[in-house]
XYZ file of C-alpha atoms in Angstrom:
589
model
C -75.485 97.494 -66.828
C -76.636 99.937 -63.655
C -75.098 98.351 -60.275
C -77.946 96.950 -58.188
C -77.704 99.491 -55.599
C -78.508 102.413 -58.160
C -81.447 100.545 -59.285
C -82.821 99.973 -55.733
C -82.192 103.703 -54.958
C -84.499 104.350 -58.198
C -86.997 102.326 -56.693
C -86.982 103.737 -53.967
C -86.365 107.509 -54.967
C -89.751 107.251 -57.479
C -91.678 105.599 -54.799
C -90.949 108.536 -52.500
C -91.825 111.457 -54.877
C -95.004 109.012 -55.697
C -96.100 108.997 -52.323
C -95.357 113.023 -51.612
C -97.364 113.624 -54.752
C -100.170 111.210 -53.660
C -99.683 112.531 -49.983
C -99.759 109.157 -48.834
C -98.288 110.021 -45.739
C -96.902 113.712 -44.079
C -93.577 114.706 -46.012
C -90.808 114.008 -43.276
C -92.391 110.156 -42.631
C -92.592 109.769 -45.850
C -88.622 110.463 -46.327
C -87.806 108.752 -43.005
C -89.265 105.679 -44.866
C -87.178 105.995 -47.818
C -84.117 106.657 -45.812
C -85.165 103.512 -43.394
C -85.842 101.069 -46.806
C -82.303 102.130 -48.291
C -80.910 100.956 -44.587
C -82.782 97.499 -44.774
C -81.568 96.889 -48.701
C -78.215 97.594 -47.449
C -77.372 100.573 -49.682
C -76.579 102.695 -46.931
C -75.333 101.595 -43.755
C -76.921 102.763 -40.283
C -74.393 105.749 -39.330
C -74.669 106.994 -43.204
C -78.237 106.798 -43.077
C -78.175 109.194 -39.821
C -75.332 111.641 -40.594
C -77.819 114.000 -41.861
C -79.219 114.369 -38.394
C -75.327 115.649 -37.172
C -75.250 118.249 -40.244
C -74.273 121.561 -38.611
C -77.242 122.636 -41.002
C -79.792 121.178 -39.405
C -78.525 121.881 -36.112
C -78.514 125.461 -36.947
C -82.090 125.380 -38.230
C -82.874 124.206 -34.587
C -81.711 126.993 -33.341
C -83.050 129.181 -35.553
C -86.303 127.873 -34.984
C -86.008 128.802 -31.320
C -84.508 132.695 -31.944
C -87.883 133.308 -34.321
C -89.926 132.062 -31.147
C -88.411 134.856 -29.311
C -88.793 137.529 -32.014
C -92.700 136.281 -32.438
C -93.146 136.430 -28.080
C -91.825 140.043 -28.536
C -94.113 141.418 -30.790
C -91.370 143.046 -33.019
C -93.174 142.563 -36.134
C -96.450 143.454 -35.348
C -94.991 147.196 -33.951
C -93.316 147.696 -37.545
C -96.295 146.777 -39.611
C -98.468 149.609 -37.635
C -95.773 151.349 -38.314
C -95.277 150.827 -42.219
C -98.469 150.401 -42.902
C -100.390 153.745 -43.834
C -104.035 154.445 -45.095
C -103.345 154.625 -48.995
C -105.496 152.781 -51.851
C -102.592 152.761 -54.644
C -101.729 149.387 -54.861
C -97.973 149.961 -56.146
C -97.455 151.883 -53.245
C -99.036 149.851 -50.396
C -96.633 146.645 -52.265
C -93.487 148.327 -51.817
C -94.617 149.305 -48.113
C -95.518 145.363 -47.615
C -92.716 143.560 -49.920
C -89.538 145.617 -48.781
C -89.921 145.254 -45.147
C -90.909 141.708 -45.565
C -87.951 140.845 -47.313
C -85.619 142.569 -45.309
C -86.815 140.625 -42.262
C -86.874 137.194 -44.192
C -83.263 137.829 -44.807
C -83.130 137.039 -40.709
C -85.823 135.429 -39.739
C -87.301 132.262 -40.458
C -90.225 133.263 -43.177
C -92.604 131.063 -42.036
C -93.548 132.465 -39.116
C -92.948 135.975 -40.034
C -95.771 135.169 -42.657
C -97.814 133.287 -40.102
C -98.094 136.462 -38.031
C -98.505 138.754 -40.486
C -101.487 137.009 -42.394
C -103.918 138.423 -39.478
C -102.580 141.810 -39.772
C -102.415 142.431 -43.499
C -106.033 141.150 -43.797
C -107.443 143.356 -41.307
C -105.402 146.145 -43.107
C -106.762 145.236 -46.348
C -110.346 144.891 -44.968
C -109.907 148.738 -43.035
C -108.673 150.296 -46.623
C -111.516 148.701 -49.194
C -108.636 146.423 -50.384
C -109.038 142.677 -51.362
C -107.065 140.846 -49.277
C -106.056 138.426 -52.516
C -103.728 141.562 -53.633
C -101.657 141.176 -51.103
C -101.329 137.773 -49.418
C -99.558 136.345 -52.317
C -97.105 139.242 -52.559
C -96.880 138.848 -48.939
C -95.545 134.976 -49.817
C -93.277 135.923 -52.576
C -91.158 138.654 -50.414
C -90.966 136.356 -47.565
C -89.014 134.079 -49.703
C -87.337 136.505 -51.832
C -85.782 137.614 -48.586
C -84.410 134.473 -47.826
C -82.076 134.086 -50.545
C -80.133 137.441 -49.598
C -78.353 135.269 -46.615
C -77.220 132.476 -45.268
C -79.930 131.577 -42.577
C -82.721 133.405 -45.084
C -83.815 129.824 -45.572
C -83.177 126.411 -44.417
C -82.598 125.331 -47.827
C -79.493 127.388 -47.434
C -78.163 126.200 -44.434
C -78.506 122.553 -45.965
C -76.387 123.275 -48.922
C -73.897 124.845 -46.457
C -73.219 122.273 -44.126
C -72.988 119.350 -46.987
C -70.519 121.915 -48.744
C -68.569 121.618 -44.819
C -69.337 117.896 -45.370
C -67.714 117.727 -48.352
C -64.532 119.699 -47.108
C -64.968 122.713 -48.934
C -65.565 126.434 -47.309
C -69.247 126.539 -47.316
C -70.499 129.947 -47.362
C -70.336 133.432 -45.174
C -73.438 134.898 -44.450
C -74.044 137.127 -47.493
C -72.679 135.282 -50.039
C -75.893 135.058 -50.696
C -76.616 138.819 -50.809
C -74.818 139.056 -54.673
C -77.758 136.872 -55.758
C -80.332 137.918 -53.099
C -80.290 141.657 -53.422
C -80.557 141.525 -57.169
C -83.618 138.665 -57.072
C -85.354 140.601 -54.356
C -85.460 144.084 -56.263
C -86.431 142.531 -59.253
C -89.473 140.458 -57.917
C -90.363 143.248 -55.929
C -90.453 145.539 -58.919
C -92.420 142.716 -61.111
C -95.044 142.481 -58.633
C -95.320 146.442 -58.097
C -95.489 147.155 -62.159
C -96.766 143.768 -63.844
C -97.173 141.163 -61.093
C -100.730 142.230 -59.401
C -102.292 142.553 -62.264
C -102.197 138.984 -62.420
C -103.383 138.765 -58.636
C -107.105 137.804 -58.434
C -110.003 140.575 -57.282
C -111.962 138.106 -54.950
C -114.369 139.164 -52.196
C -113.770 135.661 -50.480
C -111.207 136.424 -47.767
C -110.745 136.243 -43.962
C -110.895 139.142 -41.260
C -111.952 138.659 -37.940
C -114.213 135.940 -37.539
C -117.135 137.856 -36.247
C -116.599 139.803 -40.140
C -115.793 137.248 -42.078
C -117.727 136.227 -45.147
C -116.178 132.616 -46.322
C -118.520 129.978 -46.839
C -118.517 127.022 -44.570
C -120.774 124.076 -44.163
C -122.471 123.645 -40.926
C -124.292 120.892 -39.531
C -126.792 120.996 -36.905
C -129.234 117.865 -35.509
C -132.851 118.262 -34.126
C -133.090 117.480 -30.944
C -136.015 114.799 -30.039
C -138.103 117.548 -27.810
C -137.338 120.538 -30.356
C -140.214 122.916 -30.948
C -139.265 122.442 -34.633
C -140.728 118.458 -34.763
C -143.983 118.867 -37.063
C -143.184 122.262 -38.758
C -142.211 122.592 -41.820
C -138.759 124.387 -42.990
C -141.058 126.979 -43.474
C -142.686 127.619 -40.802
C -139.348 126.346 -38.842
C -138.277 130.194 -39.683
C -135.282 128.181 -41.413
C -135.464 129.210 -45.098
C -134.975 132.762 -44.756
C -131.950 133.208 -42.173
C -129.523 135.777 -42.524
C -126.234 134.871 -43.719
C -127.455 131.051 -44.027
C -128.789 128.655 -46.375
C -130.289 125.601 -45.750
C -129.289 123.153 -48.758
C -130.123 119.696 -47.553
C -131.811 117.195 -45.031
C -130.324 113.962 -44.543
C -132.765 111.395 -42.373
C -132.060 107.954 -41.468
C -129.119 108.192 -43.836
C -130.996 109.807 -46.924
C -130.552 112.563 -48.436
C -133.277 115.088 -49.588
C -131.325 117.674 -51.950
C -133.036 120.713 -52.559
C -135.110 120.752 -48.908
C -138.453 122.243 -49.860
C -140.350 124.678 -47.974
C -143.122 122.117 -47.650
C -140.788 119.299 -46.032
C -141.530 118.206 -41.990
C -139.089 118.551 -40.052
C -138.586 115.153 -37.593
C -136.685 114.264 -35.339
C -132.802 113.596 -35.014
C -132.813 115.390 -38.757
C -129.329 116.216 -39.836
C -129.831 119.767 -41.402
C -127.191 121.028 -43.192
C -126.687 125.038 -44.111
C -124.005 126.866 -45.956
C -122.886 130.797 -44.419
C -120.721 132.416 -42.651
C -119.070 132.256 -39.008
C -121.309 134.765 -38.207
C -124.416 133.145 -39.543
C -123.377 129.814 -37.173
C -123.558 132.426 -33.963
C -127.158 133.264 -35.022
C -128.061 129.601 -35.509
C -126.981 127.992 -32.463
C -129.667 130.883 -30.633
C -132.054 128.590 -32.343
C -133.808 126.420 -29.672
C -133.926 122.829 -30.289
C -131.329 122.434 -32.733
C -127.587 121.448 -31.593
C -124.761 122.060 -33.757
C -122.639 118.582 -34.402
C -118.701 118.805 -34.938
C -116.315 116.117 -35.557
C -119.489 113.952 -35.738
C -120.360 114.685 -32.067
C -122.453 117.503 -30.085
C -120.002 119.720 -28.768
C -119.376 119.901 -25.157
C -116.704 122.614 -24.492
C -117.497 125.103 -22.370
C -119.879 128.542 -22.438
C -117.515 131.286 -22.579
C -116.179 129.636 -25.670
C -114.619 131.368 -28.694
C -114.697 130.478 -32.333
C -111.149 130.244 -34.275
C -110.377 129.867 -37.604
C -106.882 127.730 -38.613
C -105.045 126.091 -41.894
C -103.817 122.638 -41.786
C -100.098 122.819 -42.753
C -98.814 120.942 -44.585
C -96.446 118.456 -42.159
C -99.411 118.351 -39.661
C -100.423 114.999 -37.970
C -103.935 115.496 -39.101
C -103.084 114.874 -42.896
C -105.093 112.037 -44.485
C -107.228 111.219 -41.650
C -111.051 111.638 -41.129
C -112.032 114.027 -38.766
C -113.366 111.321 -36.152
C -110.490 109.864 -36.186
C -108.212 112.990 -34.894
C -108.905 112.910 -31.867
C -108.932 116.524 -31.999
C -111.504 117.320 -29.053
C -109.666 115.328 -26.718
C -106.074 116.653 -27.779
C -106.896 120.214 -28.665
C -109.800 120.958 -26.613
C -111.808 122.250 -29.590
C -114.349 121.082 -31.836
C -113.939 121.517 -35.641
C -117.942 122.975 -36.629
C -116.791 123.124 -40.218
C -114.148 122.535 -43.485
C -113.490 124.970 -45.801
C -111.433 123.596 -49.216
C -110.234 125.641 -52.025
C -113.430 127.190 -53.081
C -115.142 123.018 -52.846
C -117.964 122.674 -50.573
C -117.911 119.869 -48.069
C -121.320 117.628 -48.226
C -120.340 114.321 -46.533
C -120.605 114.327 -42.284
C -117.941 116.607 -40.808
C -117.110 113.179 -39.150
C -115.939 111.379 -41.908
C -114.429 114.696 -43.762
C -110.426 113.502 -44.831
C -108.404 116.424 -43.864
C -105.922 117.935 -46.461
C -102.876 120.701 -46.426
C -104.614 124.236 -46.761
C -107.538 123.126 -45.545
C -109.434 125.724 -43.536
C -110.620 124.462 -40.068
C -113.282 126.685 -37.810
C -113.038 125.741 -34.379
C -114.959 125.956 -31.361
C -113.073 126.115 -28.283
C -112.201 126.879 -25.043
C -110.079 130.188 -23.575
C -107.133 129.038 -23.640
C -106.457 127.657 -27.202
C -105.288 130.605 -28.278
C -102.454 130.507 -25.434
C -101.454 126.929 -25.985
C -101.634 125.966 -29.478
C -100.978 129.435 -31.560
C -97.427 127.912 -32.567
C -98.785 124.131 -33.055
C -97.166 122.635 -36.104
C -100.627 120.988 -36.988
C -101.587 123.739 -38.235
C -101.551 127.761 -38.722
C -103.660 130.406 -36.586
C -104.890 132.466 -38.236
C -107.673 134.557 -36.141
C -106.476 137.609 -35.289
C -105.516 137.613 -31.597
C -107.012 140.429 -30.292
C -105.342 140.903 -26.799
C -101.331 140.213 -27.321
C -99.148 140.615 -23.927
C -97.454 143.484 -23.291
C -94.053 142.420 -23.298
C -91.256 144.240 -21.309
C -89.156 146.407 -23.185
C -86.414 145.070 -22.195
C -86.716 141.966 -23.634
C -87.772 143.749 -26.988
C -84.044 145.195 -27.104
C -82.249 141.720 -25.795
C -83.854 139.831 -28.898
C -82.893 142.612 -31.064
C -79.204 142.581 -29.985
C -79.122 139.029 -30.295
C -80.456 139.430 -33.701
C -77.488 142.182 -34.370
C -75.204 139.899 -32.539
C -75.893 136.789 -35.024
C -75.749 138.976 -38.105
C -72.687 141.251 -37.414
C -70.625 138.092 -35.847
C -71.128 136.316 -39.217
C -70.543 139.322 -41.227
C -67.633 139.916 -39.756
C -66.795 135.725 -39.578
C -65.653 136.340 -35.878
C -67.544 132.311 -35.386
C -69.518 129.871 -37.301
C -73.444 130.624 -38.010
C -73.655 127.528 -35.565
C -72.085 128.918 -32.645
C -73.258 132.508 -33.060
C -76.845 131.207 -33.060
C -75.748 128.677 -29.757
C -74.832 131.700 -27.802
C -77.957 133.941 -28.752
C -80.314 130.741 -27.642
C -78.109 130.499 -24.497
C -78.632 134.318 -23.908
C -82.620 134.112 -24.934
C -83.008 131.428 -22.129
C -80.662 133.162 -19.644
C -82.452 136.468 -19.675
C -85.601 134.822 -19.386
C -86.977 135.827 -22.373
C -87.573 132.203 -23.282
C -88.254 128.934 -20.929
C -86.895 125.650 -21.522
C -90.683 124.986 -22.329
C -90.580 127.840 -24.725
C -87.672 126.192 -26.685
C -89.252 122.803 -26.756
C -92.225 123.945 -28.747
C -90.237 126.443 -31.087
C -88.169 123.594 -32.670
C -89.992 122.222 -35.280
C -89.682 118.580 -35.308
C -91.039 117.836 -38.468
C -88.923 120.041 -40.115
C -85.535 118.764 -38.357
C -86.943 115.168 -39.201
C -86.855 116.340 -42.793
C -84.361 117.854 -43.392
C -82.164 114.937 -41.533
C -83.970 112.194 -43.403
C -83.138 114.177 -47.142
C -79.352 114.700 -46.638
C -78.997 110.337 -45.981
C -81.102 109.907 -49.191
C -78.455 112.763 -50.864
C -75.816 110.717 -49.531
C -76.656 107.396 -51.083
C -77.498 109.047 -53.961
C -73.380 109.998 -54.363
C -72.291 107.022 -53.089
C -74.061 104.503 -55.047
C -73.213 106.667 -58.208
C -76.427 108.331 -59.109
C -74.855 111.465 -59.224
C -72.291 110.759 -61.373
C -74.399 109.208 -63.529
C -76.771 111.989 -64.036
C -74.339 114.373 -63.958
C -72.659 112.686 -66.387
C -75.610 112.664 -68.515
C -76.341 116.279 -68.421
C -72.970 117.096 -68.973
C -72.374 115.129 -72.209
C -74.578 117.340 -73.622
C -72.787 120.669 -72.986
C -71.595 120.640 -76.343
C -74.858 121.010 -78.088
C -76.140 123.282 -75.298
C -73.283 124.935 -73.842
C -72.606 125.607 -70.214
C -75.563 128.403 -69.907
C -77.940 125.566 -71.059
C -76.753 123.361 -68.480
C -77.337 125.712 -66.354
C -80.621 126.317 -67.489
C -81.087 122.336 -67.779
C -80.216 122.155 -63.734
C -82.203 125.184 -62.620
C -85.091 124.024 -63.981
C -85.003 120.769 -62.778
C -84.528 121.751 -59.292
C -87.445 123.754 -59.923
C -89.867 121.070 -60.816
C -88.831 119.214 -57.581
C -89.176 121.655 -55.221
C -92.644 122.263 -56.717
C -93.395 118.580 -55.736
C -91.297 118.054 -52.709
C -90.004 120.534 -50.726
C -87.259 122.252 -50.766
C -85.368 120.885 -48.121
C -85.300 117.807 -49.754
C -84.880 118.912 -53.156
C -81.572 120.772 -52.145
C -80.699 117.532 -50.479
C -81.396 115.904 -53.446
C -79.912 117.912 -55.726
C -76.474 118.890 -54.176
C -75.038 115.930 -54.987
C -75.129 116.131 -58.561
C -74.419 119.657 -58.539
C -71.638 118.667 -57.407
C -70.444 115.958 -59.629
C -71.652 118.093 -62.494
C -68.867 120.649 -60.889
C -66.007 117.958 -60.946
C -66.459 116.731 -64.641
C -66.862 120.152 -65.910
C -64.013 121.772 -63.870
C -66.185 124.311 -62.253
C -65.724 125.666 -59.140
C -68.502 123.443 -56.628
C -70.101 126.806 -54.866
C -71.166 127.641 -58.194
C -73.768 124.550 -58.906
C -74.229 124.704 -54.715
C -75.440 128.496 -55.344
C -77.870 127.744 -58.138
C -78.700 124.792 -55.813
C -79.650 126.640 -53.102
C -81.727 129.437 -55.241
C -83.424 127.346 -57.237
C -84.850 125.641 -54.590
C -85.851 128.920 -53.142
C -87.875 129.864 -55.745
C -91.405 128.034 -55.306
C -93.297 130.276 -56.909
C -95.662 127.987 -59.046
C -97.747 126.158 -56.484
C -99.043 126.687 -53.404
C -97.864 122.888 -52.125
C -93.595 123.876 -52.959
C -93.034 126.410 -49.912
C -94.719 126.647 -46.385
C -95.543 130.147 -47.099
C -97.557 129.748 -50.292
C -99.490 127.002 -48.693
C -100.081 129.763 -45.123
C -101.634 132.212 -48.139
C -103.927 130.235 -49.937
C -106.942 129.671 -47.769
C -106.975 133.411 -46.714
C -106.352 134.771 -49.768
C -108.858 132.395 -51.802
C -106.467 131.246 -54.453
C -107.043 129.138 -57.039
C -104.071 126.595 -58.123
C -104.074 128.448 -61.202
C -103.181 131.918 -59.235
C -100.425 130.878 -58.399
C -98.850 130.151 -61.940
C -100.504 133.144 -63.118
C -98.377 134.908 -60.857
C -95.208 133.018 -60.330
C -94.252 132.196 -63.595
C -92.567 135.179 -64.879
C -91.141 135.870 -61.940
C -89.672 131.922 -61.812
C -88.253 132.834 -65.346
C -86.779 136.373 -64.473
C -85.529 135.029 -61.461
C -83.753 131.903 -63.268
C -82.409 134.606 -65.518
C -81.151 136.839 -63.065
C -79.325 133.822 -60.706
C -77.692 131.993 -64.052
C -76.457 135.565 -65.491
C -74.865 136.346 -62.130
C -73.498 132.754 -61.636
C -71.627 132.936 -65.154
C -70.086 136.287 -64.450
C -69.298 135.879 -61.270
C -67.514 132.294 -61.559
C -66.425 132.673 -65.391
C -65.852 136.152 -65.918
């Protein structure tokens, strides 16, 4: 008979991954509600619950968070990509110029932003060289996180398994114990995706460049004013049928909807005309007396010298699940969203009452300074090339660079904990004045912290009510028929599936526990299961929903779900290979 507390956890464990499926709520509130209802049922007492948050893990992700801010102020990456990046149409060629450098500074940095940055730069690349930018965005993805298995702060995934391994009074890891798996998993996924892999890739024309070049297809909507020259004329003779880069596909009046709009049809007043084009085609439109262009369900009312800017809802972002109208977005952001782009779906209901989702593409119309304010908002990812980027002083170039060296060498070398290496390099960022206090206050990503926190208290009362044992003990009794490889195999794969659905923050969470039972009733050593822990939830290669990065690709790039599995599955299988085969020999051998 299960205890009662291992049933509630159930309960509450299948609700959770229900609701992160559904996206019932954003990812870290919808953990942070598990955690809270395993509190309340008394499964896990109040400091249990938040020990996560004092994990030197998370703590370290903090700080990590803060030490990409600087390297993203400095404008280190976009200097090496000029530099790497050479006119050249073989595709094998221009991959190993994107994928090895990308890797190398995943290994480092924090991927997410490194993609975030990039994205711009790599499509106007693309664009520049006759490329489609749906070669390369997804490669762009894959190296980021094939780079962050090769150390210990490649990923946060990897700092999670390390501080529960502290937790748990083992050694935890140095920072490239992760470079005897890491180097081997990056030069084999880079090689699959120079000589098999982009074949697989898609050939699309729909992509993003600069706004004023783009040629994705949003829907606009624009109202006729009651003293527009247009009242009486047809769409005709409105001069609306035959616009450049624009379509007129319906007419909704006094809440009706007249789908096709013929030539022939009168055009009255306070008609809602909706047209499908470009970014470009909306410029031309709004020179169109008499018509006003509505956003968010409202006329906008931002100022002339106003810019338009495209963005991608991530996937932790307050906006998630609400209608447009009910964002407040105007008010908070200072910008109007003019139109949704989905996945390759076209948007017919009011912008107003559109429900935003992750990936969705948002155009934006809004003032100066947006740009300046909320290019590092965690609602969502910029991804209009900014066109004027501060000179920064060279100095501070070579400071965020020696604190980078600093960090790396100082672990190498184990002269301190990852922890307090990173601590000093944020105290010398802020000292220097390369960052402000204000600077580190909207670096740290609070969602992420909240996450990660919230996933190591549900790990924990999964070990302490005896879920782990059980399961372990459940996939172990089967190590006779299977053997230790297919246990192996068995785990991997499992931790796969979850950090398709989750994340994998809370999949290594999640998973470390039983890992480590597993370890205990099979006599193996514990950084062994942590290892394939920790990998395993590093490679999301099958959706675009399992890693930030995949998600920061797929609006650009124009993917299709189906891309992505296309893609990612032999590489998910080579790279399960590759991590069990070096596991066995290098624990068992």
């Amino acid at each position: 008979m299960l205890d009662v507390d291992i049933l509630l956890l159930c309960c509450v464990i299948i609700t959770m991954f229900v609701a992160l499926i559904r996206e019932w709520f954003v990812p870290e509130l919808t953990v942070f509600f598990a955690l809270s209802s395993l509190v309340l049922f008394n499964v896990l007492t109040p400091g249990e619950a938040l020990n996560g948050f004092a994990n030197t893990g998370v703590h370290t992700v903090a700080l990590l968070f803060v030490i990409a801010a600087a390297v993203s102020k400095s404008d280190v990456l976009h200097q090496l990509m000029k530099r790497v990046l050479h006119q050249t149409t073989n595709l094998s060629t221009i991959l190993c110029r994107l994928m090895i450098p990308i890797s190398s500074l995943s290994a480092f940095m924090n991927n997410t932003p490194i993609v975030t940055m990039l994205i711009p730069t790599v499509q106007q690349w693309a664009i520049s060289n006759k490329i489609k930018p749906s070669k390369l965005l997804i490669p762009l993805s894959y190296a980021a996180i094939l780079g962050g298995t090769i150390t210990l702060i490649g990923t946060s995934g990897n700092l999670v398994i390390h501080g529960l391994m502290l937790d748990k009074g083992l050694d935890g890891f140095s920072m490239f114990d992760f470079a005897y798996f890491g180097i081997p998993l990056t030069i084999v996924g880079i090689l699959y995706m120079v000589l098999f892999g982009h074949r697989f890739l898609p050939d699309r024309e729909h992509h993003v460049a600069e706004l004023q070049d783009t040629e994705r297809s949003y829907m606009f909507q624009f109202i006729v004013e009651t003293s527009s020259p247009l009242i009486g004329k047809t769409i005709k003779e409105g001069m609306l049928r035959n616009l450049d880069q624009l379509f007129l596909i319906q007419v909704i009046r006094e809440g009706k909807r007249i789908v096709p709009a013929p030539n022939d049809e009168l055009i009255h007043p306070e008609d809602i005309l909706i047209f499908s084009g470009s970014a470009d085609g909306l410029i031309q439109l709004k020179a169109i007396p008499g018509l006003s262009l509505l956003s968010d369900g409202k006329q906008p009312s931002l100022p002339e010298n106003h810019a338009l800017v495209e963005v991608v809802v991530s996937s932790t972002s307050s906006l998630v699940s609400k209608k447009i109208n009910e964002t407040n977005f105007r008010e908070k952001y200072e910008a109007a969203i003019v139109a949704v782009q989905r996945k390759h779906k076209k948007i017919r209901s009011r912008i107003g009452d559109v429900v935003i989702k992750p990936g969705d593409t948002l155009l934006l119309l809004t003032g100066k300074h947006f740009l300046s304010r909320w290019s590092d908002s965690d609602d969502f990812y910029v991804l209009s090339p900014i066109k004027k980027i501060a000179v920064r002083p060279a100095y501070e170039r070579r400071i965020v660079i020696g604190v980078l060296l600093m960090i790396v060498l100082g672990s190498a070398f184990q002269l301190l904990s990852i922890f307090k290496l990173c601590l000093i390099g944020v105290a010398i960022l802020i000292f220097s004045n390369v960052l402000t206090m204000a600077d580190v206050k909207k670096a740290i990503n609070w969602n992420v912290i909240i996450l990660m926190g919230s996933s190591i208290g549900i790990g924990t009362a999964v070990e302490k009510t005896g879920l782990a044992a059980l399961l372990a003990g459940g996939i172990s009794f089967v190590q006779t028929a299977v053997g230790l490889a297919g246990i192996l195999v068995m785990f991997f794969i499992v931790t796969l599936i979850l950090t398709e659905i989750i994340s994998n923050l809370a999949t290594a969470a999640f998973m470390f526990p039983i890992g480590y039972s597993i370890s205990l009733q099979l006599q193996l050593d514990p950084s062994m299961l942590a290892m394939v822990t920790a990998i395993a939830a590093s490679c999301s290669f099958l959706s675009p929903i399992g890693y930030q990065t995949n998600l920061l690709v797929y609006g650009p790039g124009g993917y299709k779900f189906t891309d992505y599995v296309k893609v990612g599955l032999p590489l998910t299988i080579l790279c399960m290979i590759v991590t069990i085969g070096l596991s066995m020999y290098k624990w068992l051998m």
